[in-house]
Coordinates of C-alpha atoms and ligand atoms in Angstrom, one line a residue:
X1 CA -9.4 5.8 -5.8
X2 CA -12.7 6.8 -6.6
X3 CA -14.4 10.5 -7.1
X4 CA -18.1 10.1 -6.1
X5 CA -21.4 12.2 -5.8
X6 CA -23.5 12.3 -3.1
X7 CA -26.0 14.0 -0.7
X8 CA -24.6 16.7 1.3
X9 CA -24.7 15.5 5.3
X10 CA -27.6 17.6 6.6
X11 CA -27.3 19.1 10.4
X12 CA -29.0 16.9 12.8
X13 CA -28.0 16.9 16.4
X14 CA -28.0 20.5 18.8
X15 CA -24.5 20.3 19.8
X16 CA -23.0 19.7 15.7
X17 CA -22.2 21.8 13.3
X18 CA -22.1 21.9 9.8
X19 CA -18.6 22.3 8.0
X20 CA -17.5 23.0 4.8
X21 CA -14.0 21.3 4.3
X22 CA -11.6 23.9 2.8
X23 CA -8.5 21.6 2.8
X24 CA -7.4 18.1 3.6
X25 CA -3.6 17.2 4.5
X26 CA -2.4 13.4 3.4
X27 CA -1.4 11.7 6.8
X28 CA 0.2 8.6 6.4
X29 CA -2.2 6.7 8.4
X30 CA -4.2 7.1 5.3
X31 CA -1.9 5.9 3.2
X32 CA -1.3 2.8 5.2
X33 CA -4.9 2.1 4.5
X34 CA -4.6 2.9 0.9
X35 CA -2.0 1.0 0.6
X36 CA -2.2 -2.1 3.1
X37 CA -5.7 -1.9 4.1
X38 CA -5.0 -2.4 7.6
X39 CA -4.0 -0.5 10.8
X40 CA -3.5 -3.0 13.4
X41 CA -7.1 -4.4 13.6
X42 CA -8.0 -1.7 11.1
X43 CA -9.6 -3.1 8.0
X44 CA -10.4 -0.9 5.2
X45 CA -13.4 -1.8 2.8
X46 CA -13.7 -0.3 -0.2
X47 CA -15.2 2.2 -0.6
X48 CA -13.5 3.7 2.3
X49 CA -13.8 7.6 2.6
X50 CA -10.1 8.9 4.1
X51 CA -8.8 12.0 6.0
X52 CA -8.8 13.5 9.2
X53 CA -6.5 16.5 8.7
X54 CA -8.6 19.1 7.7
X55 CA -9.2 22.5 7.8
X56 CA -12.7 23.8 7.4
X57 CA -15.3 26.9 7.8
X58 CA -18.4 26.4 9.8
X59 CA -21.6 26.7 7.7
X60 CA -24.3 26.1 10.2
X61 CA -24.3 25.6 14.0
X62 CA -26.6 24.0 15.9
X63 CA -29.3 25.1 18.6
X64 CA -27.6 24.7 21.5
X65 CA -23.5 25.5 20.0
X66 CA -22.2 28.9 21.4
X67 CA -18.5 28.9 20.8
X68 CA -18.6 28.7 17.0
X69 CA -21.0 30.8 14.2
X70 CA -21.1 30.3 10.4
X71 CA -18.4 31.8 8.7
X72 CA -15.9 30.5 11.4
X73 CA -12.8 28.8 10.2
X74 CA -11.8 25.7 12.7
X75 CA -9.1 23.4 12.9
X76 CA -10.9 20.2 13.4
X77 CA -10.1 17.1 15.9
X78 CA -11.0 14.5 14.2
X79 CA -11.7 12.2 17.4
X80 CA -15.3 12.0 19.0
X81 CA -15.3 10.2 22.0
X82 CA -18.4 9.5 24.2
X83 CA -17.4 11.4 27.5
X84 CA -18.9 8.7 29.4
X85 CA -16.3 5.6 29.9
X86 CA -13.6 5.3 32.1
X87 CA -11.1 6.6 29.8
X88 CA -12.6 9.8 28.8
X89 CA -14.2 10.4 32.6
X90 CA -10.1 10.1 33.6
X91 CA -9.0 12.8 30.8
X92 CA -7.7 9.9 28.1
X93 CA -10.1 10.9 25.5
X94 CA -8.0 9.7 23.1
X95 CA -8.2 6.0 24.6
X96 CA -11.8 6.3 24.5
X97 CA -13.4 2.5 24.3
X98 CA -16.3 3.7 22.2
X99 CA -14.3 6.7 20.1
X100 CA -15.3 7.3 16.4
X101 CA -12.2 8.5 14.3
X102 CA -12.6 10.2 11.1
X103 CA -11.5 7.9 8.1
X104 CA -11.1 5.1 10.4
X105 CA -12.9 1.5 9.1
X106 CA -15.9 0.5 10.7
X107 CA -15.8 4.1 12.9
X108 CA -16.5 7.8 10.9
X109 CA -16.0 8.1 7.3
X110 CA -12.8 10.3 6.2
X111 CA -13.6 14.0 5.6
X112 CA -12.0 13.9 2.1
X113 CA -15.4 15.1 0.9
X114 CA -17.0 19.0 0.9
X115 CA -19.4 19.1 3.5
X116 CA -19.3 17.5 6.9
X117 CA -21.1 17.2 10.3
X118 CA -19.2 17.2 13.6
X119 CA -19.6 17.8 17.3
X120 CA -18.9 21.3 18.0
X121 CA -16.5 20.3 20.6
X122 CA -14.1 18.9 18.0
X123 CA -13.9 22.8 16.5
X124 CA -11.3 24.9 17.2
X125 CA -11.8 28.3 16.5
X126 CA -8.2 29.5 14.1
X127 CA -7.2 33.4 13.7
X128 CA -6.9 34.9 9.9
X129 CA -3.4 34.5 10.8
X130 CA -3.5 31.4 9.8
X131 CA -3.8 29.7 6.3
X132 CA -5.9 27.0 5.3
X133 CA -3.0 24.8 5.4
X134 CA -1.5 26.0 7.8
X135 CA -4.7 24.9 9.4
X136 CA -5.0 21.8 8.0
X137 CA -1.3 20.8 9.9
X138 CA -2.9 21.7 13.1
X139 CA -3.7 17.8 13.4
X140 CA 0.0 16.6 13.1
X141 CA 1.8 19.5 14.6
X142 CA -0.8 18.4 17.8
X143 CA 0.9 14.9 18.1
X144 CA 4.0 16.7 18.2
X145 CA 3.0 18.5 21.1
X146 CA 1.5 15.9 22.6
X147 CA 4.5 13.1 22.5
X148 CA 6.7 16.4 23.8
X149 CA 4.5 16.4 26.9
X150 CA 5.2 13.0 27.6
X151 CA 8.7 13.4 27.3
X152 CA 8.6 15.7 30.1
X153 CA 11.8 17.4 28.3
X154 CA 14.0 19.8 30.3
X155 CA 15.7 23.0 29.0
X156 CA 18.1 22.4 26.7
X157 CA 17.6 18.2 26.3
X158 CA 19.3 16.7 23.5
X159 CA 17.0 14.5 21.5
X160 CA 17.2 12.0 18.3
X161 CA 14.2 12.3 15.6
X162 CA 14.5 8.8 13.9
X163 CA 12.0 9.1 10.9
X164 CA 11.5 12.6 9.8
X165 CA 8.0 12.2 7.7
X166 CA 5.4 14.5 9.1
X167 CA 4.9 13.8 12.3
X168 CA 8.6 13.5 13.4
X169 CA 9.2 17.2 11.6
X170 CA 6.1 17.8 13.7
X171 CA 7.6 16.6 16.7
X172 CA 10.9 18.3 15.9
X173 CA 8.9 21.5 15.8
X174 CA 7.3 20.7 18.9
X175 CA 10.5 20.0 21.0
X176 CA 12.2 23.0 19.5
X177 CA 9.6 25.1 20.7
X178 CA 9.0 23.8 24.5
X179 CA 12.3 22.7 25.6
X180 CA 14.7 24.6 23.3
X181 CA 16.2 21.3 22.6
X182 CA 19.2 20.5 20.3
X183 CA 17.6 18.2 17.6
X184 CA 19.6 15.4 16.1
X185 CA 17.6 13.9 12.8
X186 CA 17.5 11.1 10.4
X187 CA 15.4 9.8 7.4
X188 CA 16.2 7.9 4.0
X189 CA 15.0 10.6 2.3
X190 CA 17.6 13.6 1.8
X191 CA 15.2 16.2 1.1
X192 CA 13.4 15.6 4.6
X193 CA 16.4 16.1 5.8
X194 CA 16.7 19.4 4.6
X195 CA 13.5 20.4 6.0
X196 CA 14.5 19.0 9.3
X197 CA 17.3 21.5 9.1
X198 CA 14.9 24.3 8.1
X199 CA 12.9 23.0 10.7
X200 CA 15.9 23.8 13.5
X201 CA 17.6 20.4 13.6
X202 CA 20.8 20.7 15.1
X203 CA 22.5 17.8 12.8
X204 CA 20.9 15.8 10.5
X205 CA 22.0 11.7 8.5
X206 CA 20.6 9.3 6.2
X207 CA 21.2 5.7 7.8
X208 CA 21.3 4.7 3.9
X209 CA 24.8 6.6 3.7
X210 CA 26.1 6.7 7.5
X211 CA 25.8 5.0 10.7
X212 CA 23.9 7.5 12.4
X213 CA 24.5 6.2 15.8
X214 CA 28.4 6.5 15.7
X215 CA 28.0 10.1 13.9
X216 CA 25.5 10.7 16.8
X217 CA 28.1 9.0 19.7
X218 CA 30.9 11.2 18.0
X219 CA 29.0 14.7 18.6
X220 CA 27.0 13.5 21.7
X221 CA 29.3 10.9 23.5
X222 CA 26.9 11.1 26.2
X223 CA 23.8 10.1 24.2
X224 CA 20.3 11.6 23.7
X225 CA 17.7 11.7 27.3
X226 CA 15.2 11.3 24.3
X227 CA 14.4 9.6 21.1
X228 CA 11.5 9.3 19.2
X229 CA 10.8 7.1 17.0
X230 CA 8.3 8.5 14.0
X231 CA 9.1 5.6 11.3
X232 CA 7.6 2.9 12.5
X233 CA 10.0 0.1 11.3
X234 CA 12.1 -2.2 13.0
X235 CA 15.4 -0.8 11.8
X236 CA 14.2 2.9 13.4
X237 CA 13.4 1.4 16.9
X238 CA 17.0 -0.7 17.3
X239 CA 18.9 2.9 16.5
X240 CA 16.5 5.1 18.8
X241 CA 17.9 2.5 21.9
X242 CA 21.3 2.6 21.0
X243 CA 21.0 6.2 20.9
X244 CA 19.7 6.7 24.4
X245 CA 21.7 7.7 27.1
X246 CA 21.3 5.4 30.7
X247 CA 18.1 6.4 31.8
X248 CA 16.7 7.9 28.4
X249 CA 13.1 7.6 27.2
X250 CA 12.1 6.3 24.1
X251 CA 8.6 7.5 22.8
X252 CA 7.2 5.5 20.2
X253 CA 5.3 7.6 17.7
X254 CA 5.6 5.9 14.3
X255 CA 2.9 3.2 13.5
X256 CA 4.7 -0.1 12.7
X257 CA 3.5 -1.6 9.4
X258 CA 4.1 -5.4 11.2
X259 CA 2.2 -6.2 14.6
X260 CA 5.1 -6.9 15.9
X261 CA 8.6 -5.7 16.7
X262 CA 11.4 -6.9 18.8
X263 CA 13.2 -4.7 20.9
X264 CA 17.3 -5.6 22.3
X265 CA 15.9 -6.3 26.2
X266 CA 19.3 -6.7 27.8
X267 CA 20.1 -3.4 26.3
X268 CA 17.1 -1.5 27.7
X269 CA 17.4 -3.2 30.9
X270 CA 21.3 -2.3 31.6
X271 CA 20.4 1.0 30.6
X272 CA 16.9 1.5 32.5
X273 CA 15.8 2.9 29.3
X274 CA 11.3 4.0 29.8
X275 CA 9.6 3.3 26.8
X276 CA 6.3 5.4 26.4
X277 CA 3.6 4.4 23.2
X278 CA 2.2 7.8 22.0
X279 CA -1.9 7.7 20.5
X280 CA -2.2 10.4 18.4
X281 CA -2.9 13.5 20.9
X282 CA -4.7 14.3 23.8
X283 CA -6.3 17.7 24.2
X284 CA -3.2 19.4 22.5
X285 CA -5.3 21.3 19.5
X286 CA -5.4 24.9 21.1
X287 CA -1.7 24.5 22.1
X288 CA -1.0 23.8 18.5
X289 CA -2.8 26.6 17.6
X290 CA -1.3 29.4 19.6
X291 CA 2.3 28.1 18.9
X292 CA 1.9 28.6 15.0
X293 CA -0.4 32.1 15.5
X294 CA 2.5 33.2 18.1
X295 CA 5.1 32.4 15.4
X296 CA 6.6 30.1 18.0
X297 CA 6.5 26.8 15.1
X298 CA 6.4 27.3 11.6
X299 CA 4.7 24.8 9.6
X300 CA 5.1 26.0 6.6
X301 CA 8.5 24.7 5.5
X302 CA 6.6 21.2 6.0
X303 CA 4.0 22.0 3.1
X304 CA 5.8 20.9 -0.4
X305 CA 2.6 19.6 -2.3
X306 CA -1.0 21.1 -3.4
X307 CA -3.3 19.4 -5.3
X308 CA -7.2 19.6 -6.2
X309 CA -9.9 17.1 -5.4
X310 CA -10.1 16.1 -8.7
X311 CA -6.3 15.2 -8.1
X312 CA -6.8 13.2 -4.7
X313 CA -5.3 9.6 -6.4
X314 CA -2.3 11.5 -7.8
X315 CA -1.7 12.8 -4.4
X316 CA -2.2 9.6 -2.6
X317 CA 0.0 7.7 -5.2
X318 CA 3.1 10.9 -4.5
X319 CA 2.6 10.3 -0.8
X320 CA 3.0 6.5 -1.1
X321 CA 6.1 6.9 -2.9
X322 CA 7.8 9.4 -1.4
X323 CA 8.3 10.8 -4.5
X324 CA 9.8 14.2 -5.4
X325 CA 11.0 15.3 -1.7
X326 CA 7.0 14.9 -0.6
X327 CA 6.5 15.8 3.2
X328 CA 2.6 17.0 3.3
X329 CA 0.5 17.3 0.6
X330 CA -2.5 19.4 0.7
X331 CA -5.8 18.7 -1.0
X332 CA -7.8 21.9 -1.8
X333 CA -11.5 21.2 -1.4
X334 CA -13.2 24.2 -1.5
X335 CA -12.8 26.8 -4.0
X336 CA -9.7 28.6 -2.8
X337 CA -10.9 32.4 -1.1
Ligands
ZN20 ZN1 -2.9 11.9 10.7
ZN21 ZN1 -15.2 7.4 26.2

């Protein structure tokens, strides 16, 4: 990890604007590249600028941009797809076949820098209500959302969170907030566990010190109508399908660190279990938005970790360890207001 001068990005095209980056949240996307180099067909290259959680203000707009002025503070979407393919003309923007991610290899590079240039259209204008970090968790509290939609929840559903990292306390949020369900959590980690609770989990357990599919069974002999998986590991994905009820739906949210995973077929078969892949979001920003400005989801209790610029390696290194209860750390990039 490497702190680096350069020129500041200079406004170009009519529809872009100008941002300053005020702060950066650590997703562990990024950290799989710091660590492994590799999403999938991903392959980092040093140097590789990271992030795509950001906060930001808007210093310049172009010509022709109407919806945002300098001075603006945006939650940022760090996808920009083309609008023309297949995919984005049928609303899947986020399948885009010619989409440019931020901090992706080979695509955008990261906005862990000060300034940065983006379409307008990935702005989203946030009320003072909200913090610069609370800002910054706009990104992962919008996969939440998203892989909530799909699960097409009804009132009241009772749902398994296997991995409780950002994005499935993201995702808890999420489900607490449109379906009211009753949240049943796990992780290794005891302290995300806590802030599962905090975060409205009904019951939480560490599958280090339980088997958290009998504890489930006992309370729920029913089973869950939904789990999602948010670890990503093999382990996670057999106990979300033994917790499913006949029927359920298992939404896979995590990003496996393997290519491949195997999954018990006769299992999902007897049980007519659906299976649904989540990709990050799909036009779910402004919803994220207005649930954390309506006090519908609080983010906050998701925030353990600050850390300046200067700091980015010590952050990286936390995050990648898991180390003292880390859920999101935020990187403070401009000088704080
Ligand atoms: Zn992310
Ligand atoms: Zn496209």
């Amino acid at each position: 990890m490497e702190l680096r001068q350069a020129p500041a990005p200079r406004l170009s095209g009519p529809r872009d604007v100008l941002l300053r980056v005020d702060t950066l949240g650590v997703c562990g996307s990024d950290i799989h590249y710091y660590k492994q180099g590799t999403i999938g067909s991903g392959q980092a290259t040093f140097p590789q600028l990271l992030g795509h959680e950001l906060a930001a203000t808007v210093v310049e707009a172009g010509a022709e941009v109407q919806s945002l002025h300098p001075g603006q503070r945006v939650a940022v979407d760090p996808l920009v797809a083309c609008g023309e393919c297949d995919q984005c003309r049928a609303g899947r923007k986020h399948t885009c076949r010619k989409q440019q991610f931020l901090g992706n290899p080979g695509q955008l590079p990261g906005a862990l820098v000060e300034y940065l240039v983006m379409p307008a259209a990935c702005c989203s204008p946030v009320p003072d209500s909200l913090n610069d970090d609370q800002a910054a968790l706009v990104e992962p509290l919008s996969i939440g959302v998203y892989a909530a939609q799909l699960a097409q929840l009804k009132p009241g559903a009772r749902v398994g969170i296997v991995g409780s990292g950002p994005i499935g306390l993201c995702t808890l949020l999420a489900v607490r907030a449109q379906a009211q369900a009753s949240v049943y959590a796990t992780d290794l980690v005891d302290e995300r566990l806590a802030v599962a609770r905090a975060c409205g989990a009904a019951w939480t357990g560490n599958p280090r010190r339980e088997d958290v599919v009998a504890a489930v069974r006992r309370l729920e002999p029913l089973g869950m109508d939904a789990v999602f998986e948010c670890a990503g590991e093999q382990e996670a994905i057999d106990q979300s399908l033994e917790l499913l009820k006949p029927g359920g739906t298992l939404l896979i949210v995590g990003i496996p660190e393997l290519d491949r995973i195997s999954m018990n077929i006769n299992l999902m078969r007897r049980n007519e279990l659906r299976i649904i892949n989540v990709r990050r979001q799909n036009e779910c920003v402004e919803r994220a938005i207005e649930l954390i400005a309506g006090g519908r989801v609080d983010v906050r209790p998701l925030i353990t970790h600050h850390f300046r610029l200067e700091e980015t390696a010590r952050a990286f290194e936390l995050v990648s360890a898991r180390r003292d209860g880390v859920v999101k750390a935020i990187i403070r990039i401009s000088p704080e207001k």
